[in-house]
Amino acid sequence: MTFYNKIKWILGILIVFVLIITTNLIDKNNFVRVRDSVETIYEDRLIAKDLIFEMLKSIQEKELAVLVSDSTFFKYRNETINDHLTTLVLRFDKTKLTKDEAEVFGNLKENVKLLIASEKSFVKTEKSNNVDMLKHISGLKENLNDLSKIQIDEGRRQMSISKRAVDTVELFTHIEIYFLIFLAVVVQVIIMYQPKDKEK
């Protein structure tokens, strides 16, 4: 084998090596995208959905107490519910929020503050005027409903990202396999091929 042929073989093998490394790096990148998407679905969607559910339970408990003018609730339980609600809001604030989610969440935080303020005046007026409280509770329920819908939409979007990444990995895997089969055939042909000597 001449020096020139050796160089050609080395370059050919290097090209194959670079192609395989490139496809592996692309695969790795896609697996990272899948992992991040799954983590986001869990951390920022499922946990957020649970927090929304817990907030809704607290709001509904308050709503029931307002509707029946439950004085024992406001005397003994309301402060605990407010603390729990505040904790849930703080935990929700730590999740990654989309632009729409941040806007709705800002409204929710404002409605929580307004509800707590209106509770104080509700208790002072001996539970005679519950209109403001019911308005804030209604606003909170609407905010929570909107946030819940956003969780579903974002979860769907993250699943779509995962699916695209997995599809890309599968495509590159198939291309890589076909390319390696092609190279194996070419190498076999080169090895088996014996040129005929020219008769002089």
Tab-separated table of C-alpha atoms in Angstrom:
chain	number	residue	atom	x	y	z
A	1	MET	CA	0.000	0.000	0.000
A	2	THR	CA	1.464	3.313	-1.015
A	3	PHE	CA	1.798	6.304	1.256
A	4	TYR	CA	-0.954	8.115	-0.672
A	5	ASN	CA	-3.358	5.196	-0.177
A	6	LYS	CA	-2.557	5.092	3.532
A	7	ILE	CA	-3.400	8.802	3.812
A	8	LYS	CA	-6.703	8.199	1.992
A	9	TRP	CA	-7.569	5.364	4.377
A	10	ILE	CA	-6.674	7.409	7.434
A	11	LEU	CA	-8.767	10.346	6.205
A	12	GLY	CA	-11.661	8.025	5.406
A	13	ILE	CA	-11.562	6.458	8.848
A	14	LEU	CA	-11.277	9.888	10.482
A	15	ILE	CA	-14.340	11.107	8.584
A	16	VAL	CA	-16.317	8.084	9.777
A	17	PHE	CA	-15.080	8.661	13.317
A	18	VAL	CA	-16.076	12.349	13.222
A	19	LEU	CA	-19.515	11.483	11.831
A	20	ILE	CA	-20.143	8.932	14.561
A	21	ILE	CA	-19.002	11.342	17.284
A	22	THR	CA	-21.199	14.090	15.811
A	23	THR	CA	-24.294	11.900	15.811
A	24	ASN	CA	-23.547	10.782	19.355
A	25	LEU	CA	-23.250	14.397	20.493
A	26	ILE	CA	-26.566	15.196	18.810
A	27	ASP	CA	-28.109	12.180	20.540
A	28	LYS	CA	-26.703	13.336	23.871
A	29	ASN	CA	-28.150	16.810	23.347
A	30	ASN	CA	-31.554	15.333	22.559
A	31	PHE	CA	-31.462	13.122	25.638
A	32	VAL	CA	-30.659	16.193	27.733
A	33	ARG	CA	-33.701	17.920	26.224
A	34	VAL	CA	-35.879	14.932	27.094
A	35	ARG	CA	-34.535	14.831	30.655
A	36	ASP	CA	-35.073	18.570	31.119
A	37	SER	CA	-38.572	18.316	29.721
A	38	VAL	CA	-39.494	15.477	32.070
A	39	GLU	CA	-38.036	17.353	35.042
A	40	THR	CA	-39.964	20.467	34.050
A	41	ILE	CA	-43.182	18.500	33.773
A	42	TYR	CA	-42.681	17.165	37.280
A	43	GLU	CA	-41.211	20.170	39.064
A	44	ASP	CA	-43.031	22.999	37.377
A	45	ARG	CA	-46.281	21.404	36.263
A	46	LEU	CA	-47.290	18.523	38.522
A	47	ILE	CA	-46.136	20.191	41.712
A	48	ALA	CA	-47.737	23.449	40.574
A	49	LYS	CA	-50.969	21.582	39.849
A	50	ASP	CA	-50.894	20.146	43.376
A	51	LEU	CA	-50.299	23.607	44.848
A	52	ILE	CA	-53.223	24.976	42.845
A	53	PHE	CA	-55.423	22.191	44.180
A	54	GLU	CA	-54.358	22.894	47.767
A	55	MET	CA	-55.001	26.630	47.313
A	56	LEU	CA	-58.428	25.897	45.884
A	57	LYS	CA	-59.300	23.727	48.890
A	58	SER	CA	-58.337	26.563	51.232
A	59	ILE	CA	-60.327	29.098	49.222
A	60	GLN	CA	-63.374	26.846	49.179
A	61	GLU	CA	-63.150	26.389	52.927
A	62	LYS	CA	-63.112	30.168	53.317
A	63	GLU	CA	-65.998	30.552	50.894
A	64	LEU	CA	-68.115	28.099	52.842
A	65	ALA	CA	-67.340	29.897	56.106
A	66	VAL	CA	-68.337	33.240	54.568
A	67	LEU	CA	-71.570	31.911	53.103
A	68	VAL	CA	-72.723	30.423	56.408
A	69	SER	CA	-71.187	33.256	58.477
A	70	ASP	CA	-69.218	30.753	60.540
A	71	SER	CA	-67.869	32.802	63.436
A	72	THR	CA	-65.853	29.898	64.879
A	73	PHE	CA	-63.996	29.556	61.582
A	74	PHE	CA	-62.946	33.192	61.636
A	75	LYS	CA	-62.077	33.010	65.311
A	76	TYR	CA	-60.036	29.785	65.326
A	77	ARG	CA	-59.293	28.476	61.831
A	78	ASN	CA	-58.965	31.458	59.488
A	79	GLU	CA	-55.461	32.458	60.569
A	80	THR	CA	-54.195	28.920	59.957
A	81	ILE	CA	-55.795	28.868	56.513
A	82	ASN	CA	-54.255	32.255	55.695
A	83	ASP	CA	-50.807	31.024	56.735
A	84	HIS	CA	-51.257	27.860	54.681
A	85	LEU	CA	-52.438	29.870	51.680
A	86	THR	CA	-49.471	32.233	51.977
A	87	THR	CA	-47.080	29.276	52.150
A	88	LEU	CA	-48.651	27.731	49.058
A	89	VAL	CA	-48.342	31.019	47.178
A	90	LEU	CA	-44.662	31.271	48.132
A	91	ARG	CA	-44.027	27.695	46.999
A	92	PHE	CA	-45.815	28.319	43.709
A	93	ASP	CA	-43.712	31.426	43.188
A	94	LYS	CA	-40.578	29.232	43.226
A	95	THR	CA	-41.669	27.245	40.169
A	96	LYS	CA	-40.658	28.384	36.694
A	97	LEU	CA	-43.447	30.590	35.416
A	98	THR	CA	-44.298	31.327	31.820
A	99	LYS	CA	-45.188	34.881	30.837
A	100	ASP	CA	-48.940	34.197	30.947
A	101	GLU	CA	-48.585	32.227	34.142
A	102	ALA	CA	-46.660	35.055	35.816
A	103	GLU	CA	-49.404	37.504	34.893
A	104	VAL	CA	-52.199	35.310	36.258
A	105	PHE	CA	-50.122	34.499	39.330
A	106	GLY	CA	-49.586	38.223	39.954
A	107	ASN	CA	-53.362	38.681	39.912
A	108	LEU	CA	-53.750	35.743	42.278
A	109	LYS	CA	-51.278	37.214	44.776
A	110	GLU	CA	-53.104	40.530	44.646
A	111	ASN	CA	-56.452	38.799	45.181
A	112	VAL	CA	-55.049	36.907	48.184
A	113	LYS	CA	-53.946	40.203	49.751
A	114	LEU	CA	-57.323	41.787	49.034
A	115	LEU	CA	-59.153	38.764	50.455
A	116	ILE	CA	-57.160	38.828	53.682
A	117	ALA	CA	-57.767	42.575	54.010
A	118	SER	CA	-61.490	42.182	53.350
A	119	GLU	CA	-61.684	39.397	55.953
A	120	LYS	CA	-60.551	41.824	58.617
A	121	SER	CA	-63.309	44.277	57.760
A	122	PHE	CA	-65.774	41.375	57.472
A	123	VAL	CA	-64.966	40.294	61.026
A	124	LYS	CA	-65.125	43.898	62.294
A	125	THR	CA	-68.595	44.399	60.798
A	126	GLU	CA	-69.693	41.213	62.539
A	127	LYS	CA	-70.019	39.301	59.273
A	128	SER	CA	-72.774	41.476	57.890
A	129	ASN	CA	-71.248	42.405	54.510
A	130	ASN	CA	-69.685	39.514	52.636
A	131	VAL	CA	-69.879	40.982	49.109
A	132	ASP	CA	-66.210	42.032	48.935
A	133	MET	CA	-65.003	38.718	50.274
A	134	LEU	CA	-67.099	36.734	47.830
A	135	LYS	CA	-65.838	38.930	44.992
A	136	HIS	CA	-62.210	38.260	45.961
A	137	ILE	CA	-62.905	34.555	46.438
A	138	SER	CA	-64.475	34.439	42.989
A	139	GLY	CA	-61.419	36.213	41.551
A	140	LEU	CA	-59.123	33.728	43.263
A	141	LYS	CA	-61.069	30.768	41.947
A	142	GLU	CA	-60.867	32.215	38.449
A	143	ASN	CA	-57.102	32.766	38.842
A	144	LEU	CA	-56.643	29.196	40.043
A	145	ASN	CA	-58.713	27.875	37.149
A	146	ASP	CA	-56.585	29.845	34.673
A	147	LEU	CA	-53.382	28.593	36.295
A	148	SER	CA	-54.672	25.047	36.120
A	149	LYS	CA	-55.320	25.385	32.386
A	150	ILE	CA	-51.836	26.822	31.892
A	151	GLN	CA	-50.350	23.773	33.656
A	152	ILE	CA	-52.068	21.471	31.196
A	153	ASP	CA	-50.991	23.535	28.185
A	154	GLU	CA	-47.397	23.754	29.384
A	155	GLY	CA	-47.309	20.057	30.224
A	156	ARG	CA	-48.523	19.313	26.709
A	157	ARG	CA	-45.851	21.616	25.274
A	158	GLN	CA	-43.107	19.926	27.302
A	159	MET	CA	-44.308	16.505	26.173
A	160	SER	CA	-44.148	17.727	22.580
A	161	ILE	CA	-40.547	18.850	23.112
A	162	SER	CA	-39.705	15.413	24.509
A	163	LYS	CA	-41.383	13.653	21.614
A	164	ARG	CA	-39.513	15.727	19.036
A	165	ALA	CA	-36.208	15.054	20.787
A	166	VAL	CA	-36.860	11.310	20.922
A	167	ASP	CA	-37.914	11.304	17.260
A	168	THR	CA	-34.683	13.093	16.343
A	169	VAL	CA	-32.642	10.547	18.287
A	170	GLU	CA	-34.412	7.711	16.496
A	171	LEU	CA	-33.845	9.336	13.102
A	172	PHE	CA	-30.131	9.827	13.712
A	173	THR	CA	-29.834	6.302	15.069
A	174	HIS	CA	-31.362	4.909	11.871
A	175	ILE	CA	-29.158	7.103	9.702
A	176	GLU	CA	-26.116	6.039	11.691
A	177	ILE	CA	-26.979	2.350	11.303
A	178	TYR	CA	-27.557	2.667	7.546
A	179	PHE	CA	-24.339	4.621	7.168
A	180	LEU	CA	-22.363	2.007	9.095
A	181	ILE	CA	-23.874	-0.783	6.976
A	182	PHE	CA	-22.937	1.135	3.840
A	183	LEU	CA	-19.390	1.633	5.127
A	184	ALA	CA	-19.092	-2.049	6.006
A	185	VAL	CA	-20.116	-2.984	2.464
A	186	VAL	CA	-17.651	-0.491	0.988
A	187	VAL	CA	-14.840	-1.797	3.189
A	188	GLN	CA	-15.670	-5.374	2.172
A	189	VAL	CA	-15.629	-4.416	-1.500
A	190	ILE	CA	-12.294	-2.661	-1.088
A	191	ILE	CA	-10.818	-5.621	0.775
A	192	MET	CA	-12.124	-8.211	-1.669
A	193	TYR	CA	-11.453	-6.243	-4.825
A	194	GLN	CA	-8.294	-7.234	-6.552
A	195	PRO	CA	-7.564	-5.264	-9.650
A	196	LYS	CA	-6.442	-7.248	-12.654
A	197	ASP	CA	-2.887	-6.709	-13.625
A	198	LYS	CA	-2.505	-5.114	-16.991
A	199	GLU	CA	-0.803	-7.390	-19.363
A	200	LYS	CA	2.092	-5.804	-21.108
